Amino acid sequence: MANQKKHRWLPYLMVLPAFSIMVLVVVFPIVNTVARSFRTTDGRFTLDNYVYFFTSAEALQSLLFTLAEALTVMALSVVLSFLLALYLRFSKSPVSRALGKLYLLPRFIPGIAAVYAVMNVIKDSGSINRIAAAFGVDYKPGLLYDLKGIILSNLWFCIPFAAMMMSAALSSVNDSYVESARDAGCSWRDVLRRIILPLTYKDVIVSATFILMGQVGAFTIPYLTGPNNPKMLGILLYQQTGTYMNYERAAALSVLMFLICLGGAIVYIRSNMKEEVWGTGK
């Protein structure tokens, strides 16, 4: 009987170290941040920290600016990377084989170095301007320190990441499925809609969720390539802590950013809870 009680507690004792670390480094900081977001600097309860971000023109513009940037980067990254993954999966040309070896290269370049490289291309005196000047055209792209510059720089990082995930998903699409559908008279549009998308849509949602969450909290690229106002929420959070030393307001902003990301996480969880389309026979 004593041995049974001992073995009953053994799994919990084995999980305890990992659970304790998770509570210490994940749960406690989250609880502390949420609690601090409802306090004033002298510890009194208040809602002013949240009210500020919905009544201040600067904060509201930054919120809308971040949502516009995050959703645009997410949509463009998913569409372009899915097209790239389709090409790499079903094309047997030398170009596709070369791209298959090169498209992950941006993932191995340090982020700060890559951002400066992109800046040297898109700024008004960068490579685009110099190439145009060689043909006698004084063309200034006007991309740097603008929303377009942030989007272009982030696409440089996000497309290889999303394409890697979608390529892995497309590798599970057996060639026999596509060949059978084509032999039955299906067009490529029908093959994409009825075979490829049902098998890969979960990975598409995962990629979109990861990109969205990464963009909401982005800092390096917006800090180097974005405008002074409006600014991304990551920059605004940095200012609240580094410049204004207002940690309670920064905690409120952190909670708002978490809630934005939670929306994408809910979509991801709901998609994974659904039954497989092929398993239901629909």
XYZ file of N, CA and C in Angstrom:
846
model
N 0.827 -1.210 0.000
C 0.000 0.000 0.000
C 0.862 1.262 0.000
N 1.933 1.209 0.792
C 2.849 2.351 0.848
C 3.535 2.563 -0.487
N 3.887 1.453 -1.148
C 4.532 1.567 -2.461
C 3.582 2.171 -3.490
N 2.286 1.826 -3.415
C 1.319 2.391 -4.350
C 1.189 3.904 -4.174
N 1.155 4.346 -2.903
C 1.088 5.786 -2.662
C 2.345 6.483 -3.154
N 3.470 5.831 -2.985
C 4.735 6.414 -3.433
C 4.757 6.559 -4.946
N 4.330 5.517 -5.649
C 4.313 5.574 -7.114
C 3.257 6.559 -7.629
N 2.192 6.765 -6.851
C 1.161 7.696 -7.269
C 1.705 9.124 -7.324
N 2.576 9.465 -6.399
C 3.134 10.818 -6.353
C 4.375 10.984 -7.221
N 4.941 9.881 -7.689
C 6.181 9.963 -8.452
C 6.056 10.793 -9.729
N 5.006 10.623 -10.545
C 4.890 11.470 -11.753
C 4.839 12.955 -11.443
N 4.127 13.321 -10.346
C 4.035 14.739 -9.979
C 5.390 15.283 -9.524
N 6.147 14.449 -8.815
C 7.467 14.884 -8.374
C 8.409 15.073 -9.559
N 8.260 14.255 -10.591
C 9.105 14.368 -11.773
C 8.753 15.612 -12.586
N 7.471 15.987 -12.571
C 7.035 17.165 -13.323
C 7.299 18.451 -12.543
N 7.436 18.358 -11.233
C 7.548 19.534 -10.379
C 8.663 20.493 -10.779
N 9.898 20.054 -11.082
C 10.941 21.025 -11.462
C 10.579 21.848 -12.697
N 10.086 21.183 -13.738
C 9.714 21.908 -14.954
C 8.530 22.833 -14.686
N 7.560 22.357 -13.895
C 6.394 23.183 -13.575
C 6.811 24.406 -12.760
N 7.740 24.230 -11.826
C 8.197 25.343 -10.999
C 8.892 26.407 -11.838
N 9.722 25.963 -12.791
C 10.400 26.919 -13.665
C 9.400 27.680 -14.515
N 8.370 26.974 -15.019
C 7.356 27.638 -15.843
C 6.603 28.688 -15.030
N 6.262 28.345 -13.796
C 5.567 29.310 -12.934
C 6.455 30.515 -12.670
N 7.750 30.268 -12.435
C 8.666 31.344 -12.077
C 8.927 32.298 -13.232
N 9.125 31.746 -14.437
C 9.548 32.596 -15.564
C 8.409 32.958 -16.503
N 7.245 32.333 -16.379
C 6.124 32.629 -17.284
C 4.906 33.136 -16.518
N 4.387 32.319 -15.609
C 3.133 32.654 -14.942
C 3.305 33.871 -14.032
N 4.315 33.858 -13.186
C 4.499 34.965 -12.246
C 4.705 36.306 -12.953
N 5.576 36.409 -13.977
C 5.696 37.701 -14.671
C 4.390 38.183 -15.298
N 3.596 37.239 -15.847
C 2.322 37.642 -16.453
C 1.365 38.178 -15.393
N 1.231 37.461 -14.279
C 0.342 37.899 -13.203
C 0.812 39.237 -12.638
N 2.111 39.378 -12.451
C 2.654 40.623 -11.914
C 2.409 41.798 -12.860
N 2.555 41.552 -14.166
C 2.326 42.626 -15.150
C 0.868 43.049 -15.174
N -0.043 42.062 -15.164
C -1.473 42.399 -15.169
C -1.845 43.178 -13.917
N -1.342 42.739 -12.759
C -1.654 43.446 -11.510
C -1.084 44.857 -11.517
N 0.120 45.014 -12.035
C 0.752 46.341 -12.037
C 0.063 47.299 -12.999
N -0.573 46.756 -14.034
C -1.239 47.621 -15.012
C -2.443 48.338 -14.416
N -2.954 47.845 -13.269
C -4.104 48.479 -12.620
C -3.686 49.316 -11.408
N -2.409 49.678 -11.348
C -1.929 50.459 -10.210
C -1.397 51.817 -10.658
N -1.408 52.734 -9.712
C -0.695 53.995 -9.900
C 0.727 53.827 -9.384
N 1.529 54.860 -9.527
C 2.918 54.768 -9.056
C 3.004 54.583 -7.546
N 1.956 55.030 -6.807
C 1.969 54.855 -5.354
C 1.159 53.643 -4.898
N 0.759 52.778 -5.848
C 0.134 51.500 -5.497
C -1.369 51.494 -5.423
N -2.053 52.573 -5.727
C -3.517 52.607 -5.684
C -4.112 52.027 -6.966
N -5.333 51.480 -6.846
C -6.019 50.903 -8.004
C -6.473 52.014 -8.942
N -6.313 51.773 -10.255
C -6.727 52.758 -11.254
C -6.926 52.084 -12.608
N -7.761 52.728 -13.431
C -7.945 52.302 -14.824
C -7.322 53.304 -15.796
N -6.665 54.307 -15.248
C -6.118 55.374 -16.083
C -5.058 54.873 -17.056
N -4.328 53.842 -16.677
C -3.280 53.325 -17.562
C -3.875 52.795 -18.863
N -5.046 52.185 -18.776
C -5.707 51.673 -19.975
C -6.441 52.797 -20.704
N -7.053 53.683 -19.933
C -7.782 54.793 -20.549
C -6.845 55.624 -21.416
N -5.603 55.764 -20.993
C -4.637 56.582 -21.740
C -4.467 56.081 -23.165
N -4.386 54.772 -23.344
C -4.101 54.224 -24.672
C -5.306 54.274 -25.611
N -6.483 54.590 -25.074
C -7.664 54.726 -25.930
C -8.140 56.171 -26.042
N -7.512 57.065 -25.311
C -7.890 58.482 -25.376
C -6.757 59.365 -25.893
N -5.523 58.948 -25.710
C -4.393 59.713 -26.220
C -4.292 59.559 -27.733
N -4.192 60.673 -28.439
C -4.113 60.620 -29.905
C -2.860 59.873 -30.357
N -1.737 60.109 -29.685
C -0.495 59.443 -30.056
C -0.591 57.939 -29.868
N -1.127 57.509 -28.722
C -1.235 56.082 -28.439
C -2.226 55.402 -29.379
N -3.356 56.056 -29.643
C -4.365 55.467 -30.527
C -3.843 55.353 -31.954
N -3.121 56.364 -32.429
C -2.523 56.292 -33.760
C -1.481 55.176 -33.836
N -0.705 55.016 -32.776
C 0.299 53.952 -32.751
C -0.361 52.581 -32.766
N -1.487 52.438 -32.062
C -2.214 51.170 -32.052
C -2.731 50.828 -33.442
N -3.364 51.796 -34.097
C -3.882 51.564 -35.451
C -2.743 51.335 -36.439
N -1.649 52.056 -36.274
C -0.477 51.901 -37.135
C 0.091 50.490 -37.011
N 0.174 49.981 -35.784
C 0.702 48.633 -35.556
C -0.212 47.583 -36.152
N -1.520 47.738 -35.969
C -2.466 46.769 -36.528
C -2.394 46.752 -38.052
N -2.308 47.938 -38.653
C -2.213 48.007 -40.118
C -0.944 47.325 -40.605
N 0.178 47.588 -39.942
C 1.449 46.981 -40.355
C 1.434 45.471 -40.146
N 0.950 45.027 -38.978
C 0.967 43.602 -38.659
C 0.067 42.805 -39.600
N -1.143 43.299 -39.851
C -2.066 42.587 -40.728
C -1.580 42.579 -42.174
N -0.975 43.680 -42.618
C -0.456 43.740 -43.988
C 0.703 42.772 -44.173
N 1.644 42.787 -43.235
C 2.780 41.871 -43.325
C 2.312 40.424 -43.251
N 1.356 40.144 -42.373
C 0.843 38.778 -42.247
C 0.206 38.312 -43.561
N -0.655 39.148 -44.146
C -1.351 38.753 -45.374
C -0.375 38.574 -46.533
N 0.521 39.546 -46.734
C 1.472 39.450 -47.837
C 2.429 38.273 -47.649
N 2.877 38.051 -46.427
C 3.815 36.958 -46.170
C 3.166 35.611 -46.447
N 1.928 35.443 -46.000
C 1.246 34.164 -46.196
C 1.006 33.900 -47.675
N 0.520 34.907 -48.399
C 0.224 34.713 -49.819
C 1.500 34.456 -50.617
N 2.498 35.304 -50.447
C 3.730 35.168 -51.227
C 4.497 33.901 -50.873
N 4.559 33.572 -49.587
C 5.286 32.368 -49.186
C 4.552 31.108 -49.630
N 3.213 31.145 -49.634
C 2.469 29.980 -50.110
C 2.699 29.759 -51.605
N 2.710 30.846 -52.373
C 3.003 30.723 -53.805
C 4.423 30.209 -54.024
N 5.369 30.710 -53.227
C 6.750 30.240 -53.335
C 6.852 28.764 -52.981
N 6.180 28.350 -51.908
C 6.218 26.947 -51.499
C 5.579 26.043 -52.549
N 4.483 26.506 -53.161
C 3.861 25.729 -54.241
C 4.826 25.543 -55.405
N 5.504 26.623 -55.760
C 6.455 26.546 -56.876
C 7.602 25.590 -56.552
N 8.130 25.680 -55.350
C 9.236 24.804 -54.966
C 8.800 23.345 -54.875
N 7.545 23.126 -54.501
C 7.072 21.748 -54.321
C 6.761 21.059 -55.638
N 6.154 21.771 -56.565
C 5.656 21.100 -57.768
C 6.460 21.409 -59.023
N 7.409 22.304 -58.948
C 8.255 22.581 -60.108
C 9.543 21.771 -60.013
N 9.965 21.227 -61.116
C 11.192 20.425 -61.162
C 12.296 21.136 -61.949
N 12.141 22.426 -62.187
C 13.097 23.162 -63.002
C 14.368 23.462 -62.207
N 15.471 23.765 -62.891
C 16.709 24.142 -62.184
C 16.545 25.390 -61.330
N 15.668 26.310 -61.779
C 15.445 27.530 -60.996
C 14.823 27.196 -59.650
N 13.830 26.312 -59.633
C 13.184 25.936 -58.375
C 14.155 25.208 -57.456
N 15.037 24.390 -58.023
C 16.024 23.707 -57.185
C 17.012 24.697 -56.582
N 17.381 25.714 -57.365
C 18.289 26.737 -56.839
C 17.608 27.557 -55.756
N 16.345 27.933 -55.994
C 15.611 28.695 -54.982
C 15.405 27.875 -53.712
N 15.212 26.570 -53.877
C 15.030 25.707 -52.721
C 16.240 25.677 -51.807
N 17.415 25.965 -52.368
C 18.631 26.001 -51.564
C 18.943 27.386 -51.017
N 18.359 28.424 -51.628
C 18.727 29.793 -51.263
C 17.679 30.525 -50.427
N 16.412 30.077 -50.477
C 15.368 30.913 -49.884
C 15.465 30.977 -48.356
N 16.151 30.032 -47.745
C 16.315 30.066 -46.289
C 17.526 30.877 -45.846
N 18.301 31.377 -46.792
C 19.506 32.123 -46.437
C 19.236 33.295 -45.497
N 18.160 34.084 -45.680
C 17.914 35.197 -44.749
C 17.758 34.781 -43.300
N 17.377 33.517 -43.042
C 17.212 33.064 -41.676
C 18.540 32.957 -40.934
N 19.651 32.919 -41.668
C 20.962 32.739 -41.048
C 21.778 34.033 -41.017
N 21.159 35.126 -41.422
C 21.840 36.427 -41.398
C 21.411 37.179 -40.149
N 22.353 37.722 -39.366
C 21.957 38.486 -38.176
C 20.969 39.589 -38.524
N 19.947 39.733 -37.692
C 18.863 40.658 -37.989
C 19.315 42.085 -38.182
N 20.189 42.583 -37.321
C 20.615 43.975 -37.416
C 21.390 44.222 -38.698
N 22.219 43.240 -39.109
C 22.972 43.381 -40.357
C 22.032 43.375 -41.559
N 21.002 42.515 -41.507
C 20.051 42.441 -42.612
C 19.247 43.730 -42.736
N 18.875 44.321 -41.602
C 18.095 45.564 -41.643
C 18.912 46.678 -42.285
N 20.167 46.795 -41.901
C 21.009 47.835 -42.499
C 21.231 47.569 -43.992
N 21.305 46.305 -44.379
C 21.442 45.985 -45.800
C 20.205 46.418 -46.581
N 19.032 46.149 -46.018
C 17.789 46.561 -46.682
C 17.700 48.086 -46.734
N 18.116 48.756 -45.661
C 18.084 50.216 -45.631
C 18.968 50.810 -46.724
N 20.124 50.187 -46.974
C 21.031 50.687 -48.005
C 20.474 50.497 -49.409
N 19.453 49.671 -49.529
C 18.815 49.469 -50.829
C 17.648 50.429 -51.022
N 16.806 50.597 -49.993
C 15.538 51.311 -50.183
C 15.604 52.785 -49.818
N 16.664 53.242 -49.160
C 16.700 54.660 -48.800
C 16.887 55.527 -50.042
N 16.602 56.811 -49.916
C 16.595 57.713 -51.067
C 17.946 57.821 -51.755
N 19.026 57.559 -51.035
C 20.357 57.580 -51.649
C 20.941 56.176 -51.762
N 20.078 55.167 -51.735
C 20.530 53.787 -51.753
C 20.714 53.222 -53.142
N 20.722 51.899 -53.199
C 21.028 51.208 -54.464
C 19.998 51.501 -55.538
N 18.720 51.561 -55.157
C 17.682 51.839 -56.155
C 17.911 53.206 -56.786
N 18.207 54.199 -55.960
C 18.464 55.542 -56.464
C 19.698 55.570 -57.356
N 20.742 54.831 -56.990
C 21.985 54.838 -57.767
C 21.815 54.138 -59.109
N 21.054 53.055 -59.119
C 20.806 52.355 -60.385
C 20.003 53.252 -61.322
N 18.988 53.926 -60.758
C 18.188 54.837 -61.578
C 19.041 56.001 -62.076
N 19.976 56.512 -61.244
C 20.839 57.622 -61.653
C 21.763 57.226 -62.793
N 22.135 55.941 -62.842
C 22.994 55.470 -63.932
C 22.301 55.584 -65.282
N 20.959 55.588 -65.263
C 20.184 55.744 -66.498
C 19.644 57.168 -66.645
N 20.175 58.072 -65.833
C 19.782 59.467 -65.940
C 18.479 59.819 -65.275
N 18.009 58.997 -64.357
C 16.745 59.233 -63.673
C 17.025 59.488 -62.193
N 16.513 60.581 -61.681
C 16.674 60.898 -60.263
C 15.436 60.392 -59.516
N 15.494 59.131 -59.156
C 14.338 58.475 -58.520
C 14.629 58.256 -57.044
N 13.775 58.783 -56.194
C 13.892 58.588 -54.752
C 12.702 57.752 -54.292
N 12.942 56.524 -53.831
C 11.823 55.626 -53.493
C 10.919 56.147 -52.393
N 11.474 56.881 -51.428
C 10.662 57.366 -50.318
C 10.100 56.249 -49.455
N 10.871 55.169 -49.286
C 10.396 54.015 -48.534
C 10.866 54.005 -47.089
N 12.002 54.640 -46.834
C 12.562 54.600 -45.488
C 11.829 55.582 -44.574
N 11.742 55.227 -43.294
C 11.027 56.023 -42.277
C 9.564 56.208 -42.645
N 8.991 55.127 -43.134
C 7.601 55.122 -43.560
C 7.040 53.723 -43.335
N 5.711 53.597 -43.346
C 5.085 52.293 -43.167
C 5.540 51.310 -44.231
N 5.710 51.786 -45.457
C 6.117 50.895 -46.544
C 7.499 50.295 -46.286
N 8.405 51.087 -45.707
C 9.735 50.575 -45.407
C 9.706 49.486 -44.344
N 8.870 49.664 -43.320
C 8.742 48.634 -42.280
C 8.196 47.341 -42.880
N 7.185 47.478 -43.746
C 6.575 46.287 -44.350
C 7.582 45.554 -45.228
N 8.306 46.285 -46.070
C 9.281 45.642 -46.948
C 10.374 44.941 -46.151
N 10.861 45.586 -45.114
C 11.926 44.981 -44.310
C 11.437 43.724 -43.600
N 10.223 43.763 -43.087
C 9.692 42.590 -42.398
C 9.376 41.449 -43.355
N 8.952 41.771 -44.558
C 8.715 40.717 -45.545
C 9.995 39.961 -45.850
N 11.120 40.659 -45.829
C 12.412 40.022 -46.095
C 12.685 38.910 -45.084
N 12.205 39.098 -43.844
C 12.402 38.098 -42.802
C 11.268 37.074 -42.759
N 10.028 37.524 -42.957
C 8.872 36.665 -42.721
C 8.619 35.669 -43.843
N 8.872 36.055 -45.085
C 8.579 35.151 -46.198
C 9.381 33.859 -46.117
N 10.707 33.890 -45.880
C 11.419 32.615 -45.749
C 10.909 31.753 -44.598
N 10.568 32.389 -43.479
C 10.052 31.631 -42.329
C 8.740 30.935 -42.676
N 7.796 31.681 -43.256
C 6.502 31.093 -43.600
C 6.646 30.069 -44.720
N 7.511 30.344 -45.684
C 7.708 29.395 -46.788
C 8.293 28.087 -46.282
N 9.159 28.154 -45.270
C 9.724 26.937 -44.701
C 8.630 26.070 -44.084
N 7.717 26.687 -43.341
C 6.633 25.937 -42.716
C 5.676 25.372 -43.758
N 5.372 26.170 -44.778
C 4.433 25.700 -45.792
C 5.051 24.639 -46.698
N 6.350 24.736 -46.927
C 7.027 23.695 -47.708
C 6.960 22.362 -46.985
N 7.128 22.398 -45.661
C 7.006 21.167 -44.877
C 5.593 20.603 -44.965
N 4.594 21.489 -44.955
C 3.211 21.029 -45.064
C 2.922 20.461 -46.447
N 3.425 21.113 -47.478
C 3.173 20.640 -48.845
C 3.894 19.339 -49.147
N 4.946 19.050 -48.405
C 5.650 17.781 -48.623
C 4.774 16.586 -48.259
N 3.728 16.821 -47.443
C 2.810 15.737 -47.083
C 1.745 15.496 -48.155
N 1.674 16.370 -49.153
C 0.717 16.196 -50.246
C 1.329 15.226 -51.258
N 0.809 14.039 -51.286
C 1.347 13.004 -52.161
C 1.105 13.353 -53.626
N 2.111 13.113 -54.455
C 1.963 13.381 -55.897
C 0.814 12.589 -56.509
N 0.535 11.427 -55.941
C -0.537 10.602 -56.517
C -1.895 11.268 -56.381
N -2.087 12.077 -55.288
C -3.354 12.790 -55.134
C -3.549 13.768 -56.287
N -2.504 14.528 -56.563
C -2.583 15.539 -57.611
C -2.722 14.890 -58.978
N -1.943 13.851 -59.226
C -1.996 13.183 -60.531
C -3.363 12.549 -60.771
N -3.946 11.951 -59.740
C -5.270 11.333 -59.894
C -6.329 12.388 -60.197
N -6.238 13.519 -59.505
C -7.202 14.587 -59.750
C -7.049 15.150 -61.149
N -5.823 15.315 -61.599
C -5.602 15.834 -62.946
C -6.103 14.839 -64.005
N -5.893 13.542 -63.752
C -6.387 12.526 -64.686
C -7.908 12.510 -64.734
N -8.545 12.886 -63.617
C -10.012 12.918 -63.576
C -10.585 14.191 -64.196
N -9.716 15.082 -64.662
C -10.169 16.286 -65.338
C -10.217 17.528 -64.480
N -9.671 17.463 -63.272
C -9.686 18.637 -62.404
C -8.666 19.661 -62.879
N -9.028 20.912 -62.814
C -8.085 21.986 -63.125
C -7.168 22.204 -61.938
N -6.114 23.002 -62.161
C -5.202 23.290 -61.059
C -5.904 24.060 -59.950
N -6.908 24.866 -60.311
C -7.672 25.581 -59.292
C -8.426 24.607 -58.408
N -9.038 23.575 -59.015
C -9.757 22.575 -58.225
C -8.800 21.758 -57.366
N -7.635 21.441 -57.905
C -6.639 20.692 -57.130
C -6.222 21.502 -55.904
N -6.011 22.801 -56.116
C -5.611 23.667 -55.007
C -6.719 23.762 -53.967
N -7.959 23.921 -54.426
C -9.068 24.143 -53.498
C -9.517 22.875 -52.797
N -9.495 21.737 -53.478
C -10.056 20.513 -52.928
C -9.018 19.560 -52.328
N -7.760 19.708 -52.692
C -6.744 18.763 -52.210
C -5.673 19.476 -51.382
N -5.040 20.495 -51.971
C -3.882 21.103 -51.311
C -4.299 21.908 -50.086
N -5.286 22.795 -50.234
C -5.692 23.643 -49.102
C -6.243 22.841 -47.917
N -7.106 21.822 -48.133
C -7.566 21.048 -46.969
C -6.433 20.360 -46.214
N -5.347 20.018 -46.900
C -4.232 19.342 -46.246
C -3.234 20.293 -45.604
N -3.271 21.552 -45.985
C -2.237 22.482 -45.518
C -2.780 23.706 -44.798
N -4.106 23.859 -44.685
C -4.630 25.120 -44.160
C -4.224 25.347 -42.707
N -4.048 24.278 -41.926
C -3.629 24.453 -40.533
C -2.230 25.055 -40.450
N -1.346 24.616 -41.321
C 0.012 25.172 -41.317
C 0.002 26.623 -41.785
N -0.900 26.956 -42.699
C -1.046 28.352 -43.125
C -1.481 29.216 -41.950
N -2.433 28.710 -41.154
C -2.909 29.465 -39.997
C -1.808 29.596 -38.948
N -1.036 28.533 -38.745
C 0.085 28.599 -37.800
C 1.088 29.668 -38.228
N 1.440 29.676 -39.508
C 2.374 30.684 -40.015
C 1.829 32.089 -39.822
N 0.550 32.276 -40.169
C -0.058 33.597 -40.018
C -0.075 34.039 -38.556
N -0.355 33.108 -37.647
C -0.402 33.446 -36.220
C 0.970 33.860 -35.712
N 1.993 33.102 -36.062
C 3.345 33.432 -35.614
C 3.803 34.781 -36.162
N 3.485 35.038 -37.425
C 3.882 36.314 -38.025
C 3.161 37.470 -37.345
N 1.854 37.312 -37.111
C 1.079 38.375 -36.463
C 1.636 38.692 -35.078
N 1.891 37.661 -34.280
C 2.400 37.894 -32.936
C 3.784 38.529 -32.965
N 4.600 38.131 -33.921
C 5.921 38.731 -34.029
C 5.874 40.189 -34.433
N 4.914 40.543 -35.278
C 4.809 41.929 -35.741
C 4.239 42.855 -34.680
N 3.327 42.356 -33.871
C 2.741 43.202 -32.826
C 3.815 43.683 -31.857
N 4.766 42.823 -31.552
C 5.825 43.199 -30.623
C 7.142 43.546 -31.278
N 7.144 43.800 -32.578
C 8.397 44.080 -33.292
C 9.056 45.354 -32.766
N 10.390 45.330 -32.726
C 11.105 46.499 -32.223
C 12.243 46.947 -33.137
N 13.141 46.031 -33.502
C 14.374 46.417 -34.205
C 14.082 47.102 -35.536
N 13.287 46.460 -36.380
C 13.003 47.022 -37.700
C 12.228 48.331 -37.601
N 11.148 48.410 -36.810
C 10.455 49.717 -36.676
C 11.340 50.802 -36.079
N 12.232 50.427 -35.170
C 13.102 51.420 -34.541
C 14.079 52.024 -35.545
N 14.553 51.196 -36.492
C 15.557 51.665 -37.448
C 14.947 52.222 -38.722
N 13.785 51.739 -39.124
C 13.231 52.123 -40.421
C 11.899 52.852 -40.329
N 11.287 52.921 -39.142
C 9.955 53.494 -39.027
C 9.953 54.984 -38.761
N 8.796 55.610 -38.873
C 8.666 57.056 -38.612
C 8.663 57.343 -37.116
N 8.865 58.614 -36.767
C 8.815 59.008 -35.359
C 7.390 59.013 -34.812
N 6.438 59.322 -35.679
C 5.042 59.338 -35.251
C 4.139 59.166 -36.473
N 3.186 58.229 -36.452
C 2.956 57.260 -35.384
C 4.045 56.194 -35.357
N 4.095 55.461 -34.283
C 5.143 54.454 -34.101
C 4.524 53.115 -33.755
N 5.308 52.065 -33.904
C 4.851 50.731 -33.534
C 4.731 50.623 -32.021
N 3.903 49.683 -31.567
C 3.676 49.521 -30.138
C 4.942 49.108 -29.401
N 5.820 48.365 -30.069
C 7.076 47.996 -29.434
C 7.927 49.206 -29.112
N 7.935 50.187 -29.998
C 8.671 51.431 -29.749
C 8.003 52.232 -28.651
N 6.678 52.276 -28.675
C 5.932 53.002 -27.641
C 6.176 52.384 -26.264
N 6.228 51.056 -26.204
C 6.506 50.379 -24.943
C 7.910 50.715 -24.446
N 8.863 50.747 -25.359
C 10.233 51.107 -24.995
C 10.295 52.535 -24.450
N 9.549 53.436 -25.049
C 9.548 54.815 -24.576
C 8.927 54.946 -23.183
N 7.866 54.177 -22.946
C 7.219 54.250 -21.636
C 8.152 53.802 -20.512
N 9.028 52.838 -20.809
C 9.946 52.350 -19.779
C 11.279 53.081 -19.801
N 11.859 53.270 -20.985
C 13.196 53.841 -21.079
C 13.256 55.346 -20.977
N 12.207 56.033 -21.460
C 12.207 57.499 -21.465
C 11.384 58.078 -20.323
N 10.130 57.599 -20.182
C 9.227 58.171 -19.184
C 9.264 57.439 -17.838
N 9.870 56.269 -17.801
C 9.948 55.462 -16.575
C 8.570 55.180 -15.979
N 7.581 55.069 -16.840
C 6.215 54.810 -16.380
C 5.930 53.313 -16.556
N 6.337 52.534 -15.571
C 6.244 51.080 -15.682
C 4.809 50.584 -15.565
N 3.955 51.300 -14.879
C 2.558 50.893 -14.776
C 1.851 51.048 -16.124
N 2.105 52.155 -16.791
C 1.518 52.352 -18.116
C 2.110 51.360 -19.120
N 3.389 51.057 -18.987
C 4.016 50.055 -19.847
C 3.409 48.680 -19.614
N 3.065 48.376 -18.357
C 2.411 47.107 -18.061
C 1.048 47.030 -18.736
N 0.300 48.129 -18.730
C -1.002 48.155 -19.400
C -0.855 47.943 -20.898
N 0.157 48.569 -21.480
C 0.398 48.382 -22.910
C 0.791 46.940 -23.203
N 1.569 46.330 -22.320
C 1.936 44.926 -22.502
C 0.705 44.023 -22.498
N -0.251 44.318 -21.609
C -1.479 43.526 -21.557
C -2.289 43.712 -22.839
N -2.369 44.934 -23.351
C -3.090 45.184 -24.599
C -2.444 44.442 -25.770
N -1.122 44.442 -25.818
C -0.427 43.708 -26.879
C -0.680 42.218 -26.757
N -0.724 41.725 -25.531
C -1.031 40.313 -25.315
C -2.442 39.976 -25.803
N -3.402 40.852 -25.536
C -4.772 40.599 -25.963
C -4.893 40.596 -27.485
N -4.126 41.463 -28.156
C -4.124 41.453 -29.621
C -3.598 40.122 -30.139
N -2.495 39.663 -29.560
C -1.923 38.379 -29.969
C -2.852 37.220 -29.617
N -3.605 37.384 -28.522
C -4.519 36.327 -28.107
C -5.590 36.069 -29.160
N -5.995 37.130 -29.872
C -6.969 36.943 -30.943
C -6.464 35.988 -32.004
N -5.192 36.149 -32.409
C -4.602 35.218 -33.372
C -4.445 33.829 -32.797
N -4.119 33.733 -31.507
C -3.953 32.429 -30.872
C -5.275 31.666 -30.812
N -6.381 32.390 -30.584
C -7.690 31.739 -30.536
C -8.044 31.146 -31.894
N -7.753 31.881 -32.956
C -8.006 31.352 -34.308
C -7.190 30.092 -34.538
N -5.934 30.111 -34.096
C -5.055 28.944 -34.256
C -5.592 27.748 -33.476
N -6.023 27.959 -32.225
C -6.518 26.863 -31.403
C -7.813 26.302 -31.976
N -8.711 27.177 -32.428
C -9.976 26.715 -33.005
C -9.736 25.884 -34.259
N -8.783 26.296 -35.074
C -8.503 25.546 -36.302
C -7.943 24.171 -35.990
N -7.173 24.038 -34.924
C -6.596 22.745 -34.574
C -7.592 21.844 -33.847
N -8.647 22.433 -33.294
C -9.657 21.623 -32.617
C -10.657 21.023 -33.590
N -10.709 21.559 -34.801
C -11.630 21.023 -35.793
C -11.126 19.675 -36.297
N -12.043 18.830 -36.697
C -11.677 17.540 -37.254
C -11.100 17.729 -38.640
N -10.238 16.801 -39.018
C -9.662 16.836 -40.344
C -10.770 16.684 -41.392
N -10.655 17.506 -42.436
C -11.668 17.455 -43.506
C -11.694 16.088 -44.159
N -10.518 15.520 -44.371
C -10.461 14.206 -45.038
C -10.986 13.111 -44.125
N -10.831 13.307 -42.822
C -11.310 12.285 -41.885
C -12.822 12.264 -41.774
N -13.488 13.376 -41.970
C -14.937 13.434 -41.887
C -15.609 13.058 -43.190
N -14.837 12.993 -44.252
C -15.417 12.635 -45.550
C -16.114 13.761 -46.232
N -15.929 15.011 -45.770
C -16.588 16.174 -46.378
C -15.740 16.744 -47.478
